[in-house]
CSV table of C-alpha atoms in Angstrom, one decimal:
chain,number,residue,atom,x,y,z
A,80,MET,CA,22.0,-34.9,-22.2
A,81,ASP,CA,25.2,-37.0,-21.5
A,82,GLY,CA,26.0,-39.1,-18.5
A,83,THR,CA,27.5,-36.2,-16.5
A,84,ALA,CA,24.6,-33.9,-17.3
A,85,ALA,CA,22.3,-36.4,-15.6
A,86,SER,CA,23.9,-35.6,-12.3
A,87,THR,CA,22.6,-32.0,-12.5
A,88,ASP,CA,19.1,-33.1,-13.6
A,89,THR,CA,16.5,-31.2,-11.8
A,90,TRP,CA,12.7,-30.6,-11.9
A,91,SER,CA,10.7,-27.7,-10.7
A,92,VAL,CA,7.2,-27.2,-9.5
A,93,ALA,CA,5.6,-23.8,-8.7
A,94,GLY,CA,9.0,-22.1,-9.3
A,95,ARG,CA,10.8,-24.3,-6.7
A,96,ARG,CA,13.6,-26.5,-8.0
A,97,PHE,CA,14.4,-29.9,-6.7
A,98,ARG,CA,17.0,-32.6,-7.3
A,99,SER,CA,15.2,-35.5,-5.8
A,100,ARG,CA,12.4,-36.9,-7.9
A,101,LEU,CA,11.0,-38.9,-5.0
A,102,ILE,CA,8.4,-37.3,-2.7
A,103,VAL,CA,7.6,-39.4,0.4
A,104,GLY,CA,4.7,-39.4,2.9
A,105,THR,CA,5.3,-39.2,6.6
A,106,GLY,CA,2.5,-41.5,7.7
A,107,LYS,CA,2.2,-45.1,8.9
A,108,TYR,CA,5.6,-45.3,10.6
A,109,LYS,CA,6.1,-47.1,13.9
A,110,SER,CA,7.6,-44.0,15.4
A,111,LEU,CA,8.8,-40.4,14.6
A,112,GLU,CA,12.4,-41.7,14.9
A,113,GLU,CA,11.7,-44.3,12.1
A,114,THR,CA,9.9,-41.6,10.1
A,115,ALA,CA,13.0,-39.3,10.2
A,116,ALA,CA,15.4,-42.2,9.4
A,117,ALA,CA,13.4,-43.4,6.4
A,118,ILE,CA,13.0,-39.9,5.0
A,119,GLU,CA,16.7,-39.2,5.3
A,120,ALA,CA,17.5,-42.5,3.5
A,121,SER,CA,15.0,-41.7,0.7
A,122,GLY,CA,16.8,-38.5,-0.2
A,123,ALA,CA,13.4,-36.8,-0.6
A,124,GLU,CA,13.3,-33.0,-0.5
A,125,ILE,CA,9.5,-32.8,-0.3
A,126,VAL,CA,7.5,-34.7,2.3
A,127,THR,CA,3.7,-34.9,2.5
A,128,VAL,CA,2.1,-34.2,5.9
A,129,ALA,CA,-1.5,-34.3,7.2
A,130,VAL,CA,-3.3,-31.7,9.2
A,131,ARG,CA,-5.1,-33.0,12.4
A,132,ARG,CA,-6.4,-31.8,15.7
A,133,VAL,CA,-3.8,-31.4,18.4
A,134,ASN,CA,-4.0,-34.0,21.2
A,135,LEU,CA,-5.1,-31.7,24.0
A,136,SER,CA,-4.5,-34.3,26.7
A,137,ASP,CA,-0.8,-34.4,25.8
A,138,PRO,CA,0.2,-31.0,24.6
A,139,LYS,CA,3.9,-31.6,25.1
A,140,ALA,CA,3.9,-34.8,23.0
A,141,PRO,CA,6.7,-34.7,20.4
A,142,MET,CA,5.5,-33.3,17.1
A,143,LEU,CA,6.5,-34.2,13.5
A,144,GLN,CA,8.4,-30.9,13.1
A,145,ASP,CA,10.7,-31.9,15.9
A,146,PHE,CA,11.9,-34.8,13.8
A,147,VAL,CA,11.4,-33.7,10.2
A,148,ASP,CA,12.7,-30.2,10.1
A,149,PRO,CA,10.4,-28.0,7.9
A,150,LYS,CA,13.4,-25.8,7.2
A,151,ARG,CA,15.2,-28.7,5.6
A,152,TYR,CA,12.3,-30.4,3.9
A,153,THR,CA,9.5,-28.8,1.9
A,154,TYR,CA,6.3,-29.7,3.7
A,155,LEU,CA,3.5,-30.6,1.3
A,156,PRO,CA,0.2,-30.5,3.4
A,157,ASN,CA,-2.4,-32.9,2.1
A,158,THR,CA,-6.1,-33.2,2.5
A,159,ALA,CA,-6.2,-36.9,3.3
A,160,GLY,CA,-9.4,-38.0,4.9
A,161,CYS,CA,-11.4,-35.2,3.2
A,162,HIS,CA,-14.4,-36.4,1.2
A,163,THR,CA,-15.8,-33.0,0.3
A,164,ALA,CA,-14.5,-29.9,-1.4
A,165,GLU,CA,-15.4,-27.8,1.6
A,166,ASP,CA,-13.4,-30.0,4.0
A,167,ALA,CA,-10.4,-30.0,1.7
A,168,VAL,CA,-10.4,-26.2,1.4
A,169,ARG,CA,-10.8,-25.7,5.1
A,170,THR,CA,-8.0,-28.1,5.9
A,171,LEU,CA,-5.6,-26.4,3.5
A,172,ARG,CA,-6.4,-23.0,4.8
A,173,LEU,CA,-5.4,-24.3,8.3
A,174,ALA,CA,-2.3,-25.8,6.8
A,175,ARG,CA,-1.3,-22.5,5.2
A,176,GLU,CA,-1.6,-20.8,8.6
A,177,ALA,CA,0.3,-23.5,10.4
A,178,GLY,CA,3.1,-23.7,7.9
A,179,GLY,CA,3.1,-20.3,6.2
A,180,TRP,CA,3.3,-21.6,2.6
A,181,ASN,CA,0.9,-22.0,-0.3
A,182,LEU,CA,2.2,-25.2,-2.0
A,183,VAL,CA,-0.3,-28.0,-1.1
A,184,LYS,CA,-1.5,-31.4,-2.2
A,185,LEU,CA,-5.2,-31.6,-2.9
A,186,GLU,CA,-7.0,-34.9,-2.7
A,187,VAL,CA,-10.7,-35.4,-2.4
A,188,LEU,CA,-11.6,-39.0,-2.1
A,189,GLY,CA,-14.6,-41.1,-2.6
A,190,PRO,CA,-15.7,-43.7,-0.1
A,191,PRO,CA,-13.8,-46.9,0.9
A,192,PRO,CA,-12.9,-49.5,-0.2
A,193,HIS,CA,-11.5,-47.7,-3.3
A,194,LEU,CA,-10.8,-44.2,-1.9
A,195,TYR,CA,-10.8,-43.3,-5.6
A,196,PRO,CA,-10.3,-39.6,-6.4
A,197,ASP,CA,-13.7,-37.8,-6.5
A,198,MET,CA,-13.0,-35.7,-9.6
A,199,ALA,CA,-16.1,-33.5,-9.4
A,200,ALA,CA,-15.3,-32.5,-5.8
A,201,THR,CA,-11.6,-32.2,-6.7
A,202,LEU,CA,-12.3,-29.8,-9.5
A,203,GLU,CA,-14.6,-27.8,-7.2
A,204,ALA,CA,-11.9,-27.6,-4.5
A,205,ALA,CA,-9.1,-26.7,-6.9
A,206,LYS,CA,-11.1,-23.8,-8.2
A,207,VAL,CA,-11.5,-22.3,-4.8
A,208,LEU,CA,-8.0,-22.9,-3.7
A,209,ILE,CA,-6.4,-21.5,-6.8
A,210,ALA,CA,-8.6,-18.4,-6.5
A,211,ASP,CA,-7.4,-18.1,-2.9
A,212,GLY,CA,-3.7,-18.1,-3.9
A,213,PHE,CA,-2.8,-21.7,-3.3
A,214,GLU,CA,-0.3,-23.6,-5.5
A,215,VAL,CA,-2.1,-26.9,-6.0
A,216,MET,CA,-0.5,-30.2,-6.7
A,217,VAL,CA,-3.5,-32.4,-7.4
A,218,TYR,CA,-4.2,-36.1,-6.8
A,219,CYS,CA,-6.5,-37.3,-9.6
A,220,ALA,CA,-7.8,-40.2,-11.6
A,221,ASP,CA,-5.9,-41.3,-14.7
A,222,ASP,CA,-8.5,-39.3,-16.6
A,223,PRO,CA,-7.0,-37.2,-19.4
A,224,VAL,CA,-10.1,-34.9,-19.6
A,225,ALA,CA,-10.1,-34.2,-15.9
A,226,ALA,CA,-6.3,-33.9,-15.9
A,227,LYS,CA,-6.4,-31.3,-18.7
A,228,ARG,CA,-9.1,-29.3,-17.0
A,229,LEU,CA,-7.1,-29.2,-13.7
A,230,GLU,CA,-4.0,-28.1,-15.6
A,231,GLU,CA,-6.0,-25.4,-17.4
A,232,MET,CA,-7.4,-24.1,-14.1
A,233,GLY,CA,-3.9,-23.6,-12.9
A,234,CYS,CA,-2.9,-26.6,-10.9
A,235,VAL,CA,0.9,-26.7,-10.7
A,236,ALA,CA,1.3,-30.5,-10.9
A,237,ILE,CA,-1.0,-33.4,-12.0
A,238,MET,CA,-0.7,-36.5,-9.9
A,239,PRO,CA,-2.7,-39.5,-11.1
A,240,LEU,CA,-2.9,-42.7,-9.2
A,241,GLY,CA,-1.1,-45.9,-10.4
A,242,ALA,CA,-3.4,-48.0,-8.3
A,243,PRO,CA,-5.6,-47.3,-5.2
A,244,ILE,CA,-4.0,-45.6,-2.2
A,245,GLY,CA,-2.1,-47.9,0.0
A,246,SER,CA,-2.8,-50.9,-2.3
A,247,GLY,CA,0.8,-51.5,-3.3
A,248,LEU,CA,-0.5,-53.0,-6.6
A,249,GLY,CA,2.0,-51.2,-8.8
A,250,LEU,CA,1.1,-49.3,-11.9
A,251,GLN,CA,-2.0,-50.8,-13.2
A,252,ASN,CA,-2.4,-48.2,-16.0
A,253,PRO,CA,1.0,-47.6,-17.6
A,254,ALA,CA,-0.6,-46.8,-21.0
A,255,MET,CA,-2.9,-44.1,-19.4
A,256,ILE,CA,0.0,-42.7,-17.4
A,257,ALA,CA,2.1,-42.4,-20.6
A,258,MET,CA,-0.8,-40.6,-22.3
A,259,LEU,CA,-1.1,-38.2,-19.4
A,260,ILE,CA,2.6,-37.5,-19.5
A,261,GLU,CA,2.4,-36.8,-23.2
A,262,GLN,CA,-0.4,-34.2,-22.8
A,263,ALA,CA,0.9,-32.5,-19.6
A,264,LYS,CA,2.4,-29.1,-19.7
A,265,VAL,CA,3.0,-29.1,-15.9
A,266,PRO,CA,4.9,-31.8,-13.9
A,267,LEU,CA,3.2,-35.2,-13.9
A,268,LEU,CA,3.7,-37.5,-10.9
A,269,VAL,CA,2.5,-40.9,-10.1
A,270,ASP,CA,0.9,-40.6,-6.7
A,271,ALA,CA,-0.4,-43.8,-5.0
A,272,GLY,CA,-0.1,-47.4,-6.0
A,273,VAL,CA,3.7,-48.0,-5.9
A,274,GLY,CA,4.4,-51.2,-3.9
A,275,THR,CA,8.1,-51.9,-4.5
A,276,ALA,CA,11.1,-50.3,-6.1
A,277,SER,CA,10.5,-51.7,-9.6
A,278,ASP,CA,7.1,-49.9,-9.7
A,279,ALA,CA,8.8,-46.6,-9.0
A,280,ALA,CA,11.4,-47.3,-11.7
A,281,ILE,CA,8.6,-48.1,-14.2
A,282,ALA,CA,6.8,-44.8,-13.4
A,283,MET,CA,10.1,-42.9,-14.0
A,284,GLU,CA,10.9,-44.8,-17.2
A,285,LEU,CA,7.5,-43.8,-18.6
A,286,GLY,CA,8.7,-40.2,-18.1
A,287,CYS,CA,7.0,-39.1,-14.9
A,288,ASP,CA,8.7,-36.0,-13.4
A,289,ALA,CA,8.6,-37.6,-10.0
A,290,VAL,CA,6.9,-40.3,-7.9
A,291,LEU,CA,5.0,-39.8,-4.6
A,292,LEU,CA,4.7,-42.8,-2.2
A,293,ASN,CA,4.3,-43.6,1.4
A,294,SER,CA,3.1,-47.1,2.3
A,295,ALA,CA,5.6,-48.8,0.1
A,296,ILE,CA,8.4,-47.5,2.4
A,297,ALA,CA,6.4,-47.4,5.7
A,298,HIS,CA,5.0,-50.8,5.4
A,299,ALA,CA,8.1,-52.5,4.2
A,300,ARG,CA,9.7,-55.0,6.7
A,301,ASP,CA,12.7,-52.6,6.8
A,302,PRO,CA,11.5,-49.1,6.0
A,303,VAL,CA,14.9,-47.5,6.0
A,304,MET,CA,16.3,-50.0,3.5
A,305,MET,CA,13.2,-49.7,1.3
A,306,ALA,CA,13.7,-46.0,1.3
A,307,ARG,CA,17.2,-46.5,0.0
A,308,ALA,CA,15.8,-48.9,-2.6
A,309,MET,CA,13.2,-46.3,-3.7
A,310,LYS,CA,15.8,-43.6,-4.0
A,311,ALA,CA,17.9,-45.9,-6.2
A,312,ALA,CA,14.9,-47.0,-8.3
A,313,VAL,CA,13.7,-43.4,-9.0
A,314,GLU,CA,17.2,-42.5,-10.0
A,315,ALA,CA,17.6,-45.6,-12.2
A,316,GLY,CA,14.2,-45.1,-13.8
A,317,ARG,CA,15.0,-41.5,-14.6
A,318,LEU,CA,18.3,-42.3,-16.1
A,319,SER,CA,16.8,-45.1,-18.1
A,320,HIS,CA,14.2,-42.7,-19.4
A,321,LEU,CA,16.8,-40.1,-20.4
A,322,ALA,CA,19.1,-42.8,-21.9
A,323,GLY,CA,16.3,-44.1,-24.1
A,324,ARG,CA,15.7,-47.8,-24.0
A,325,MET,CA,16.7,-50.1,-26.9
A,326,PRO,CA,14.0,-51.1,-29.3
A,327,ARG,CA,12.1,-54.3,-28.6
A,328,ARG,CA,12.6,-56.9,-31.3
A,329,MET,CA,10.8,-60.2,-32.0
A,330,GLY,CA,13.8,-62.5,-32.0
A,331,ALA,CA,17.4,-62.8,-30.9
A,332,ASP,CA,20.3,-60.6,-31.8
A,333,PRO,CA,23.6,-62.0,-30.5
A,334,SER,CA,25.8,-59.6,-28.6
A,335,SER,CA,29.1,-61.3,-29.5
A,336,PRO,CA,30.5,-61.1,-33.1
A,337,LEU,CA,29.8,-64.0,-35.3
A,338,THR,CA,33.1,-63.7,-37.1
A,339,GLY,CA,36.4,-65.3,-35.9
A,340,LEU,CA,34.7,-68.3,-34.4
A,341,ILE,CA,37.0,-71.3,-34.0
A,342,ARG,CA,36.4,-74.1,-36.4
B,149,MET,CA,-12.2,-3.6,34.1
B,150,ASP,CA,-12.8,-7.2,32.8
B,151,THR,CA,-14.9,-9.4,35.1
B,152,VAL,CA,-14.2,-13.1,35.3
B,153,THR,CA,-16.9,-15.0,33.4
B,154,ARG,CA,-17.2,-18.7,32.6
B,155,LEU,CA,-16.9,-19.3,28.9
B,156,ALA,CA,-18.3,-22.5,27.2
B,157,ILE,CA,-16.0,-23.3,24.3
B,158,GLY,CA,-16.2,-26.1,21.9
B,159,LEU,CA,-12.6,-27.2,21.6
B,160,ASN,CA,-11.6,-29.7,19.0
B,161,GLY,CA,-15.1,-31.1,19.3
B,162,GLU,CA,-15.1,-31.3,23.1
B,163,ALA,CA,-17.2,-29.1,25.3
B,164,ARG,CA,-14.8,-27.2,27.6
B,165,ALA,CA,-15.2,-24.3,30.1
B,166,PHE,CA,-12.6,-21.6,30.7
B,167,ASP,CA,-12.4,-18.5,32.8
B,168,GLY,CA,-12.8,-15.4,30.7
B,169,PRO,CA,-11.7,-13.0,29.4
B,170,LEU,CA,-9.9,-15.3,27.0
B,171,SER,CA,-8.0,-14.5,23.8
B,172,VAL,CA,-6.7,-17.1,21.4
B,173,ALA,CA,-3.2,-16.4,22.7
B,174,ASP,CA,-4.4,-17.0,26.3
B,175,LEU,CA,-6.1,-20.3,25.3
B,176,LEU,CA,-2.9,-21.6,23.7
B,177,GLU,CA,-0.9,-20.7,26.7
B,178,ARG,CA,-3.4,-22.3,29.1
B,179,LEU,CA,-3.3,-25.5,27.0
B,180,GLY,CA,0.5,-25.5,26.9
B,181,LEU,CA,0.7,-25.3,23.1
B,182,ASP,CA,3.4,-23.7,21.1
B,183,ALA,CA,1.7,-21.1,19.0
B,184,ARG,CA,4.3,-21.5,16.2
B,185,LYS,CA,3.4,-25.1,15.6
B,186,VAL,CA,-0.4,-24.9,15.4
B,187,ALA,CA,-3.1,-23.3,13.4
B,188,VAL,CA,-6.4,-22.0,14.9
B,189,GLU,CA,-9.9,-21.8,13.5
B,190,ARG,CA,-12.7,-20.1,15.3
B,191,ASN,CA,-16.2,-20.7,14.0
B,192,LYS,CA,-14.8,-22.1,10.8
B,193,ALA,CA,-12.7,-19.0,10.1
B,194,ILE,CA,-8.9,-18.9,10.3
B,195,VAL,CA,-7.5,-16.8,13.1
B,196,ARG,CA,-4.2,-15.3,11.8
B,197,ARG,CA,-1.3,-15.8,14.1
B,198,ALA,CA,-0.8,-12.1,14.3
B,199,HIS,CA,-4.3,-11.8,15.7
B,200,TYR,CA,-4.1,-14.4,18.5
B,201,ALA,CA,-3.6,-11.9,21.2
B,202,GLY,CA,-6.3,-9.6,19.9
B,203,THR,CA,-9.0,-12.2,19.2
B,204,ARG,CA,-11.3,-12.6,22.2
B,205,LEU,CA,-13.2,-15.8,22.5
B,206,GLU,CA,-16.9,-15.8,23.4
B,207,SER,CA,-19.1,-18.3,25.0
B,208,GLY,CA,-20.4,-20.7,22.4
B,209,ASP,CA,-17.4,-20.4,20.1
B,210,ALA,CA,-16.2,-23.5,18.3
B,211,VAL,CA,-12.5,-23.6,18.2
B,212,GLU,CA,-10.2,-26.0,16.2
B,213,ILE,CA,-6.5,-26.3,17.0
B,214,VAL,CA,-4.6,-28.4,14.5
B,215,HIS,CA,-1.0,-29.2,13.7
B,216,PHE,CA,1.0,-31.3,11.1
B,217,ILE,CA,1.3,-35.0,11.7
B,218,GLY,CA,2.6,-37.8,9.6
B,219,GLY,CA,0.5,-38.5,6.5
B,220,GLY,CA,0.8,-39.7,2.9
């Protein structure tokens, strides 16, 4: 791939092709206006959304769809807040009915304070969902055995954490992420843990197909500016991965010629 | 001829009462909700949108009405 081919670089999941390698969440913003502005600035084509009870006391309250058009963005419903396989499956069945599509993000979490992926429950839910016709992008531990099992079951993307959800600690496990990328035959995304632009760039340099994040933008002092930073970082990391970094060497190697020096 | 009855419905976890007969479509209309933006579960089973008008609620039903909100 040369420099110009990089501009047509795309990735696909479940038969859908995307140019942006940044998937953003729509939670934790101050307002729906800010959500829309940050998503626009991020260049994301896929956004994650949650499924919750309608506020019956205010049925005419503005809804996410009024600000983030589901015709323009691919909605990726999640199962945030689900701590059992049954709740996750029930939530995504409702999401499918509300949205009319099968592509979903499965996450089944253990208890606070870690909200670490519960892999036993995740595997159980994935099995039911895949049998029910869902295309499952799955949030998981950086566990190569579980990741392989999820892939073999038919999950369409494997999405290990880089650090606990909302922690902003950055990739704590670059070696494990690299090993998961190496073994994956479906898209591999870092989901959770990115805190700032360099974290997203590191994930992409490792060779991730895309990065999923929410808090790093929503909790930045200026979310719209951080969304632009994340867009640039994901693109930079991807180009850097494609370009192939120079080898590390233990010592200096001058960049200027040593010949023709004045005496 | 349908007679008006009082239906006790568990709606999003709240005990509510409605005059019957009441279909899912009627319920959404009475609540002022846009059927295109929500999904409905009745007694833990999805009610398909095409079946809203034909699905009659009964006293004691547990109904969940959800929509998409911001989330990560």
